CSV table of C-alpha atoms and ligand atoms in Angstrom, one decimal:
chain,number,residue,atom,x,y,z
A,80,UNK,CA,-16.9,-56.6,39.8
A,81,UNK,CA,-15.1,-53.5,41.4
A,82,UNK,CA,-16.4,-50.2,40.2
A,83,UNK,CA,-13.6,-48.4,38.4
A,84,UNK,CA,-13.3,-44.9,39.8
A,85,UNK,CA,-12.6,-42.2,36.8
A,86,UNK,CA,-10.9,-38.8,37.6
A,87,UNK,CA,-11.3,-36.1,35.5
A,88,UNK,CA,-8.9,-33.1,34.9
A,89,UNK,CA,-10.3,-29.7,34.1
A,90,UNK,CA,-7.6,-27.7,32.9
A,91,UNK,CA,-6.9,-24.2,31.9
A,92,UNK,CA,-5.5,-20.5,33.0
A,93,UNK,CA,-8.8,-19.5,35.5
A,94,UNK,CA,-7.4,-15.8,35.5
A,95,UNK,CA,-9.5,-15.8,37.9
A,96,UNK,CA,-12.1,-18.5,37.8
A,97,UNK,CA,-15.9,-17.5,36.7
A,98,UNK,CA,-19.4,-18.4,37.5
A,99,UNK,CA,-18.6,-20.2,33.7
A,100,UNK,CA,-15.9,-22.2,34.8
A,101,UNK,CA,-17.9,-22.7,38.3
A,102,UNK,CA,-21.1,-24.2,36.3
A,103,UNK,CA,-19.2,-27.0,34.3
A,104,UNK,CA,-17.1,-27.4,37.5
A,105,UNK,CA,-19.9,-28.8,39.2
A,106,UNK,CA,-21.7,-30.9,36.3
A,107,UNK,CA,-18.1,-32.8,35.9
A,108,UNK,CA,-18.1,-33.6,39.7
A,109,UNK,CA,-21.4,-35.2,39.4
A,110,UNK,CA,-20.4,-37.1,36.4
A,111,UNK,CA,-16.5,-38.3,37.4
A,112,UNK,CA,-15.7,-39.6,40.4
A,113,UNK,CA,-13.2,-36.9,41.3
A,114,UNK,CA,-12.0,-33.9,39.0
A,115,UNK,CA,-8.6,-32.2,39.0
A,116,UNK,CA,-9.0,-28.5,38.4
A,117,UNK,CA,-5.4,-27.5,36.9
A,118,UNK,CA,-4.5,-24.3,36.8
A,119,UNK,CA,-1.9,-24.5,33.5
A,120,UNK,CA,1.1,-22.5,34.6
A,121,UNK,CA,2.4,-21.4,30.6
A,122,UNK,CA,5.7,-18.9,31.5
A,123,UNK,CA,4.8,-17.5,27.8
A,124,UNK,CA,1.5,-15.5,29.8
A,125,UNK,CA,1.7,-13.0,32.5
A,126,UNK,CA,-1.4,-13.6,34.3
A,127,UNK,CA,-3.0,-11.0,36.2
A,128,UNK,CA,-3.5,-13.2,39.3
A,129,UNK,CA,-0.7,-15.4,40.7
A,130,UNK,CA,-0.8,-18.7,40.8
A,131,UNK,CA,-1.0,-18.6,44.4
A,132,UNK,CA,-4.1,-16.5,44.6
A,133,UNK,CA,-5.5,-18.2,41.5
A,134,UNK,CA,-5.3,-21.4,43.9
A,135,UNK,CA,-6.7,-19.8,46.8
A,136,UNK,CA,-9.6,-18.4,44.7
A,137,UNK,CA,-10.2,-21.9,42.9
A,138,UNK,CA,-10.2,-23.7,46.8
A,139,UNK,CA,-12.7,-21.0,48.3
A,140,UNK,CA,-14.8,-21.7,46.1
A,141,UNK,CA,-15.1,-25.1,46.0
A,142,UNK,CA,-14.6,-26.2,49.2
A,143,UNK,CA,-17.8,-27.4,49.6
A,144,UNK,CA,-17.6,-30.0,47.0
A,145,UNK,CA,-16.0,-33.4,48.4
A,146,UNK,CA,-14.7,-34.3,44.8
A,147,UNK,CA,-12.6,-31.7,43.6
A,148,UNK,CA,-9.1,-31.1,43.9
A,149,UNK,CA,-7.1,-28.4,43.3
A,150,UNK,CA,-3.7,-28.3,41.3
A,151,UNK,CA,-1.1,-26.7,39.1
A,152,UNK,CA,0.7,-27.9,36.5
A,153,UNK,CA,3.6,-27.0,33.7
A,154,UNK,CA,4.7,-28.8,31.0
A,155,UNK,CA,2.2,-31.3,28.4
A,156,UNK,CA,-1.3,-31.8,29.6
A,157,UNK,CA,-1.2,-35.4,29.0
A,158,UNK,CA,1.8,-36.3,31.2
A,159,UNK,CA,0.4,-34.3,34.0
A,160,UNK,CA,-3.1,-36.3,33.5
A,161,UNK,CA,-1.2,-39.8,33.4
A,162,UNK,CA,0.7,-38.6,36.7
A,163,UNK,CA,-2.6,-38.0,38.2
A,164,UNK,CA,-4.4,-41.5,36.8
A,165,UNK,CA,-6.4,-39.3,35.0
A,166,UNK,CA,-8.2,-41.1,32.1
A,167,UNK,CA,-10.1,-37.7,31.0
A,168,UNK,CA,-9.8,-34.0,30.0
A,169,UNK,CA,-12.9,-31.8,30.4
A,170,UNK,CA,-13.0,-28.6,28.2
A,171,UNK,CA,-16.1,-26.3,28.6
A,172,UNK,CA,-17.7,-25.3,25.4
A,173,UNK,CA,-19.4,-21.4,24.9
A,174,UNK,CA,-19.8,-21.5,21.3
A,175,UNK,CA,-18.9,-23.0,17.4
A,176,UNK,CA,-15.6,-20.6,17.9
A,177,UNK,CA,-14.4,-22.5,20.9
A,178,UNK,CA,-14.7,-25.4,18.7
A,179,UNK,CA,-12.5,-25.7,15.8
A,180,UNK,CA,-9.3,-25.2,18.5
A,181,UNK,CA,-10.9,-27.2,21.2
A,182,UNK,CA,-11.3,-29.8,18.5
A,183,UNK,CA,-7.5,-29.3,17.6
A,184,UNK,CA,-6.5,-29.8,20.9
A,185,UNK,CA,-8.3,-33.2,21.5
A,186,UNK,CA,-7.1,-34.5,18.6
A,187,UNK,CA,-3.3,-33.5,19.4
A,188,UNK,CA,-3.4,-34.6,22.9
A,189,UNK,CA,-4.8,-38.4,21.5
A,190,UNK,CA,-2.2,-38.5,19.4
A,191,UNK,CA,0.2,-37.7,22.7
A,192,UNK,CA,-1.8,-40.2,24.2
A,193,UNK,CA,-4.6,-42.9,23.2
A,194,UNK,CA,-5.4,-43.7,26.8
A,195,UNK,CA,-6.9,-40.1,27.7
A,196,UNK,CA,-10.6,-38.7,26.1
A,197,UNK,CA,-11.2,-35.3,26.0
A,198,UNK,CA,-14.7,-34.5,27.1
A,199,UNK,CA,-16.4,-31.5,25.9
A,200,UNK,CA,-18.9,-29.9,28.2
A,201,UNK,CA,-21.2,-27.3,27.0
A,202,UNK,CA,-21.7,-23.5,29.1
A,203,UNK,CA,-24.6,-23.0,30.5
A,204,UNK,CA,-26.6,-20.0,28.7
A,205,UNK,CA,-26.2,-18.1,30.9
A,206,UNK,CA,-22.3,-17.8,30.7
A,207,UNK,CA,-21.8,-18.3,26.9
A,208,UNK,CA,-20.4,-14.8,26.7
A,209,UNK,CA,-18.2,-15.3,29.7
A,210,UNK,CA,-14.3,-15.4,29.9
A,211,UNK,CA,-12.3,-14.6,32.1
A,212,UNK,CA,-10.5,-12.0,30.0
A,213,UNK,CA,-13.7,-10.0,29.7
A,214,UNK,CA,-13.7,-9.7,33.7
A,215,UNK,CA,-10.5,-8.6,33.7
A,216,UNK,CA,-11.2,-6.1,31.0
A,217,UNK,CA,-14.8,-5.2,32.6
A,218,UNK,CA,-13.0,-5.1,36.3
A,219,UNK,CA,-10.2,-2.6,35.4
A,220,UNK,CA,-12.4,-0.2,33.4
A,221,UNK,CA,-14.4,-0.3,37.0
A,222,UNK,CA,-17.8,-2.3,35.0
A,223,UNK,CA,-19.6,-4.3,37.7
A,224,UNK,CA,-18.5,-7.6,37.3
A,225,UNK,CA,-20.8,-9.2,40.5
A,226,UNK,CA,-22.9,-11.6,38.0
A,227,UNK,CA,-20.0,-12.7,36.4
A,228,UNK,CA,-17.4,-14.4,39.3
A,229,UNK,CA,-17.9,-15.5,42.4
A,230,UNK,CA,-18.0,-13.1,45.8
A,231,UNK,CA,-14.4,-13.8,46.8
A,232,UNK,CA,-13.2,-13.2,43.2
A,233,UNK,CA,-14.9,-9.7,43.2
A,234,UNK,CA,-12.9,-8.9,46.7
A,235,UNK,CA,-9.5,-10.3,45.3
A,236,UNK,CA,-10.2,-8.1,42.0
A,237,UNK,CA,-10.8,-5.1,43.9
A,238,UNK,CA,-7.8,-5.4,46.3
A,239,UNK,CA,-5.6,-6.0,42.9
A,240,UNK,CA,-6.5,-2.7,41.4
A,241,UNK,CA,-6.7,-0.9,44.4
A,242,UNK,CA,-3.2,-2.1,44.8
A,243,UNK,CA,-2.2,-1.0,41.0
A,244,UNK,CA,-3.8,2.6,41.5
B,354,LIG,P1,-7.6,-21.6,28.7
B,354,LIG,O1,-6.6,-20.5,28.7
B,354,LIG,O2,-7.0,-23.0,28.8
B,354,LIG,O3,-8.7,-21.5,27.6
B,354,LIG,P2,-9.6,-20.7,30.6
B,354,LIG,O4,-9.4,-20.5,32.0
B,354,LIG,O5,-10.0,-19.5,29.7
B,354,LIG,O6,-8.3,-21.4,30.1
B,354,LIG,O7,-10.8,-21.8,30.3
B,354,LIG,C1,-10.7,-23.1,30.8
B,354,LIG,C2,-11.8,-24.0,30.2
B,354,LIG,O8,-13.1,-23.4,30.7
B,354,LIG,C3,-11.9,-24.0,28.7
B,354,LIG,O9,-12.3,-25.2,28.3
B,354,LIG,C4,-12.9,-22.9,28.4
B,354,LIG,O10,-13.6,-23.2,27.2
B,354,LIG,C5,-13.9,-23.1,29.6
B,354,LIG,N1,-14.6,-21.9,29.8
B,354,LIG,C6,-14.2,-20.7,29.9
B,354,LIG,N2,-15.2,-19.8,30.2
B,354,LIG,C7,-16.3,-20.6,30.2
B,354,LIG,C8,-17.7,-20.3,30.4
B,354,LIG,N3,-18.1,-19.0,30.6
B,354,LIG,N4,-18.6,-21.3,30.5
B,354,LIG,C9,-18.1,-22.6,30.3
B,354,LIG,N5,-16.9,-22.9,30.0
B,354,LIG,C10,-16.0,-21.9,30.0
């Protein structure tokens, strides 16, 4: 019998993308066959990163894993994921408060769509008190943020409030 392959989406804002998001990242492309990183384009946010620099970041980073694409998407999760022949949704997990509305999620977007599982991996320790908004916080108020993103995120940071001084 033929081996089905499974792609995976990871989804969310990576504004910019961490050494969290980076970890689980990497233990979904050894566990899927090839994962979707989708940067969620929601009109109701203003990002501090574009989407086209949030792209470039995502690609830099990853380039050196064979399985992972890079895309954006608007509009339901679930649609975009059926487009893609996606059959599953990764979510990282920190901690029980990522929970209860990670839970609420899953359970609304199976009720979108039967065919697609949410999969829920957990942070490593080491990031459980990561987000991206606390970079962006840490960044501005000129905090070293160097174990918290990768390299090229620390250079794009810098020449973003450089540019808003
Ligand atoms: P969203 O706005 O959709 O929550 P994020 O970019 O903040 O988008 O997060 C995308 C996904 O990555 C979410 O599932 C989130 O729980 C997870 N995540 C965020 N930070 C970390 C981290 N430090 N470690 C592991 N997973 C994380």
């Amino acid at each position: 019998m033929e081996k089905k392959l499974i792609t995976a989406i990871y989804p969310g804002s990576f504004d910019p993308i961490t050494l969290g998001h980076l970890d689980i990242l990497k233990r979904a492309s050894t566990l899927f066959d090839k994962v979707i990183i989708a940067i969620a384009i929601n009109s109701e946010k203003k990002p501090l990163f574009s989407k086209k620099t949030r792209l470039k970041m995502i690609k830099d980073v990853t380039s050196n894993i064979p399985n992972i694409e890079v895309d954006n998407f608007t509009g339901l999760l679930v649609d975009y994921a059926k487009k893609k022949n996606a059959e599953v949704i990764i979510r990282g997990i920190r901690a029980l408060s990522d929970y209860e509305y990670e839970f609420n999620m899953a359970l609304i977007n199976r009720s979108l769509e039967e065919s697609i599982t949410t999969t829920f991996l957990v942070a490593h320790q080491n990031y459980t008190h990561l987000s991206s908004s606390l970079v962006r916080e840490v960044a501005g108020l000129g905090g070293d943020v160097s174990n918290l993103v990768p390299k090229n995120v620390i250079e794009e940071l810098k020449r973003k409030l450089d540019a808003n001084d």
